[in-house]
Short mmCIF file of C-alpha atoms in Angstrom, two decimals:
data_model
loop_
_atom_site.label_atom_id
_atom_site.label_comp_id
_atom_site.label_asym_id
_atom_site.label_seq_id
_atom_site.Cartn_x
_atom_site.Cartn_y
_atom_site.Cartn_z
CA UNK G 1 -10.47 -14.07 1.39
CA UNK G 2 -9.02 -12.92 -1.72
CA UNK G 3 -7.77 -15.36 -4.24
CA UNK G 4 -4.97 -15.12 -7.02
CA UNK G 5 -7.02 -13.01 -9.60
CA UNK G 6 -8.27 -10.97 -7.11
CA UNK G 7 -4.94 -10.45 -5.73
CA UNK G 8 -4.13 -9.29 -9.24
CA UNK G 9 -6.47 -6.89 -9.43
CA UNK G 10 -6.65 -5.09 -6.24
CA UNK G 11 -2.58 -4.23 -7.13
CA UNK G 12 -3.80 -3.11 -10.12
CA UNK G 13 -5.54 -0.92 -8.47
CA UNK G 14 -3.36 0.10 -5.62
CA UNK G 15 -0.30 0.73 -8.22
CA UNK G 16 0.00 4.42 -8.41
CA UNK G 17 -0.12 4.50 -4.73
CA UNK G 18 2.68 1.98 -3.91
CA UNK G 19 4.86 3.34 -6.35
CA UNK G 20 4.15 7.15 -4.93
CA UNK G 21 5.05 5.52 -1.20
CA UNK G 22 7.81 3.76 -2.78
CA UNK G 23 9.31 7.21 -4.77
CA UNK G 24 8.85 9.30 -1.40
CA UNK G 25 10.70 6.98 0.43
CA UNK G 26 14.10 5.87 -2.03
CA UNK G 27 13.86 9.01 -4.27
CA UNK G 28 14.84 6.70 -7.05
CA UNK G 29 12.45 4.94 -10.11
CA UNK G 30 14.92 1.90 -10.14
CA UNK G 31 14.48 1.19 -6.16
CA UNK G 32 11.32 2.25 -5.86
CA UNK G 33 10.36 -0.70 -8.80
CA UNK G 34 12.47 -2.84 -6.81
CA UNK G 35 10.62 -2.15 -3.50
CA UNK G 36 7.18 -2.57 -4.93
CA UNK G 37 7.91 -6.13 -6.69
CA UNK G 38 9.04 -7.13 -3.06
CA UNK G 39 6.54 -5.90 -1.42
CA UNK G 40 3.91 -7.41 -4.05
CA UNK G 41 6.19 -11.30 -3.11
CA UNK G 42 5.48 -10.54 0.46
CA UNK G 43 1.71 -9.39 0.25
CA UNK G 44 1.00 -12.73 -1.86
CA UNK G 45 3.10 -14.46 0.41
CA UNK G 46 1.06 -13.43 3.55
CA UNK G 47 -2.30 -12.78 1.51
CA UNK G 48 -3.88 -15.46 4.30
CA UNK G 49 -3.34 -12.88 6.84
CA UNK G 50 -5.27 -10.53 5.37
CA UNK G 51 -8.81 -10.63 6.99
CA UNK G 52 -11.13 -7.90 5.95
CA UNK G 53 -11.11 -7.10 1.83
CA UNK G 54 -11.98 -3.89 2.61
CA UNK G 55 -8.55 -3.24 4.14
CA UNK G 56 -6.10 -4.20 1.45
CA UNK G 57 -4.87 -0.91 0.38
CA UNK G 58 -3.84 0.54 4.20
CA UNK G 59 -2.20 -3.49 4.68
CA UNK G 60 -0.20 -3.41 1.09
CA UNK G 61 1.08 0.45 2.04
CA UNK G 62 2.37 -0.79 5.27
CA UNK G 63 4.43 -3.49 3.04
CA UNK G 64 5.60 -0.69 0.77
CA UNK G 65 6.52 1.28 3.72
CA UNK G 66 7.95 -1.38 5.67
CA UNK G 67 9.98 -2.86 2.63
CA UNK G 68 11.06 0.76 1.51
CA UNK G 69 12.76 1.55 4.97
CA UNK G 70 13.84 -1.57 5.26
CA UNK G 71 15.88 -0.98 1.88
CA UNK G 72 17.06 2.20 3.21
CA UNK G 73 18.53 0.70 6.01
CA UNK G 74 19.93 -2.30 4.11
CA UNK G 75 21.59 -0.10 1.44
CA UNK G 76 22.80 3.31 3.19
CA UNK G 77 22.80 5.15 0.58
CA UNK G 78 21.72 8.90 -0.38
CA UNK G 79 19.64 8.95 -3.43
CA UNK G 80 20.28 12.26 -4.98
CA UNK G 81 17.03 14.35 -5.72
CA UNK G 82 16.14 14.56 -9.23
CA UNK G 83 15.33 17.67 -10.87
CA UNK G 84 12.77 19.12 -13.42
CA UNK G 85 14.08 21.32 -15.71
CA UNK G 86 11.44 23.99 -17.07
CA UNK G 87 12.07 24.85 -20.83
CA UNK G 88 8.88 26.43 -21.98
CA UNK G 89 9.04 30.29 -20.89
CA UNK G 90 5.07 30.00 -20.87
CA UNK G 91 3.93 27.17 -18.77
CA UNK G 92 0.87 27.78 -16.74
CA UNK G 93 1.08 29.16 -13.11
CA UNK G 94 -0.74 26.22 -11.33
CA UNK G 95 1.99 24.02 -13.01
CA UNK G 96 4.70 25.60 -11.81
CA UNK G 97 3.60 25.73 -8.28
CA UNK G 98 2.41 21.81 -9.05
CA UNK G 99 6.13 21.41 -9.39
CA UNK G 100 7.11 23.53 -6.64
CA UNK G 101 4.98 21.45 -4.49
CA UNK G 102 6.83 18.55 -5.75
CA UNK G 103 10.09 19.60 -5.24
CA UNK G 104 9.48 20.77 -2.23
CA UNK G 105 7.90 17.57 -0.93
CA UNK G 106 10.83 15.57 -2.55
CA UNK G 107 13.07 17.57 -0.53
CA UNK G 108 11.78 17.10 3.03
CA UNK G 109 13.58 14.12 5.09
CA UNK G 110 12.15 11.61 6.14
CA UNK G 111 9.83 10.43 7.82
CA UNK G 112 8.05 14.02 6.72
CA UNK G 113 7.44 13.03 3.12
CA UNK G 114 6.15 9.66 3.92
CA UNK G 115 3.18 11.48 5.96
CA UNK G 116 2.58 14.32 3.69
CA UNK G 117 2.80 11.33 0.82
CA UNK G 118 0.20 9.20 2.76
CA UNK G 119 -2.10 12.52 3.73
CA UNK G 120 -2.36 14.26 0.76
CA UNK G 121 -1.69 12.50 -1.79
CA UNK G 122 -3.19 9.13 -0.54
CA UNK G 123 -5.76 10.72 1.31
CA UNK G 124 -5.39 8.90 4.15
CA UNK G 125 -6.74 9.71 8.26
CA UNK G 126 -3.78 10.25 10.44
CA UNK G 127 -5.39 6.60 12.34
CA UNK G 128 -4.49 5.00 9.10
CA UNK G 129 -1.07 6.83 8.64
CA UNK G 130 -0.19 5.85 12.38
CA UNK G 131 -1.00 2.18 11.01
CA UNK G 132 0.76 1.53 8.22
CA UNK G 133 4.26 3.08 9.46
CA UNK G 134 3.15 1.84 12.59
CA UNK G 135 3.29 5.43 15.31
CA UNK G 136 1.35 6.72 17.03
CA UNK G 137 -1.71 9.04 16.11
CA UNK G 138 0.24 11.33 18.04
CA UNK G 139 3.84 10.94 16.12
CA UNK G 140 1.30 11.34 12.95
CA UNK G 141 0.50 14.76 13.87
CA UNK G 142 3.80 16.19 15.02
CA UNK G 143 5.43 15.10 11.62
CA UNK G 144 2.13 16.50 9.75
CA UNK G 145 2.77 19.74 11.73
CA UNK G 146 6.48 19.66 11.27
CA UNK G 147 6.20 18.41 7.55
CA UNK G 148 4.00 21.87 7.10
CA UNK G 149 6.05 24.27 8.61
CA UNK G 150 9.15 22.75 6.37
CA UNK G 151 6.85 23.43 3.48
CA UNK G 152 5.81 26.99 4.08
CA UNK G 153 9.61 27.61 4.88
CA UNK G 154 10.98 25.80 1.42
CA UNK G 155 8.18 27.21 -1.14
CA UNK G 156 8.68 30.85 0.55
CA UNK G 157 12.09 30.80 0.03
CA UNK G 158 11.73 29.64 -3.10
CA UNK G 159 9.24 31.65 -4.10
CA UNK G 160 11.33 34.77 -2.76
CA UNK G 161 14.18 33.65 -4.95
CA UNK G 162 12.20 33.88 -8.32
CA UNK G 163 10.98 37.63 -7.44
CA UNK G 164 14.80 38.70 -7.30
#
């Protein structure tokens, strides 16, 4: 069972990762610091559900993910994608595809950049994916697979548009 300071500082720890879920999902610092104070009222809230320690990270993501869509839904709005704008003529190569990466992540729909978000950058199994935005193992891998291809297709194009 995990208590109030506990509670504290397994959030503490999780931070980074609900805001990254939060960010894929509203595109938007604001919302995204909206979502994860929710979703930390609601995890507290329900903390007596929580039966295995061990598991708090997957069960607070499926909060964030939960409370994110939810706020999609509630608000129907279109966040507009933010931009990085590259001043320095001489940053390194492995930044700029760093940021390619990014924007090309940030510009896949959902529910693509929630899986890629949980899988790579979360490191999570597609069992544990399929969990917390609760699909199948199945749904998992077709979005992995189709979240890939949309990748290859964005950073080639965009990498064929620099060369011209």
């Amino acid at each position: 069972m995990i208590d109030k300071e506990n509670f504290c500082e397994h959030i503490r720890q999780q931070e980074n990762a609900m805001y990254s879920l939060a960010f894929s999902v509203v595109k938007n610092d604001a919302d995204a610091a909206e979502i994860i104070s929710e979703s930390i009222f609601r995890a507290y809230r329900k903390i007596d559900t929580l039966k295995n320690e061990n598991a708090f990270k997957p069960w607070i993501l499926r909060i964030v993910h939960n409370t994110a869509v939810e706020f999609v839904r509630k608000n129907a709005k279109i966040v507009s994608m933010e931009t990085i704008d590259l001043v320095d003529e001489d940053v390194e190569n492995h930044l700029l595809t760093t940021i390619s990466l990014q924007e090309a992540v940030k510009s896949l729909k959902q529910p693509y950049r929630t899986v890629i978000t949980l899988y790579y950058y979360e490191d999570f199994s597609i069992a544990q994916i399929a969990k917390i935005t609760d699909t199948s193992m199945v749904t998992v891998k077709q979005r992995l697979f189709r979240a890939r291809k949309q990748l290859r297709e964005i950073l080639k194009e965009g990498f064929e548009n620099e060369s011209i």
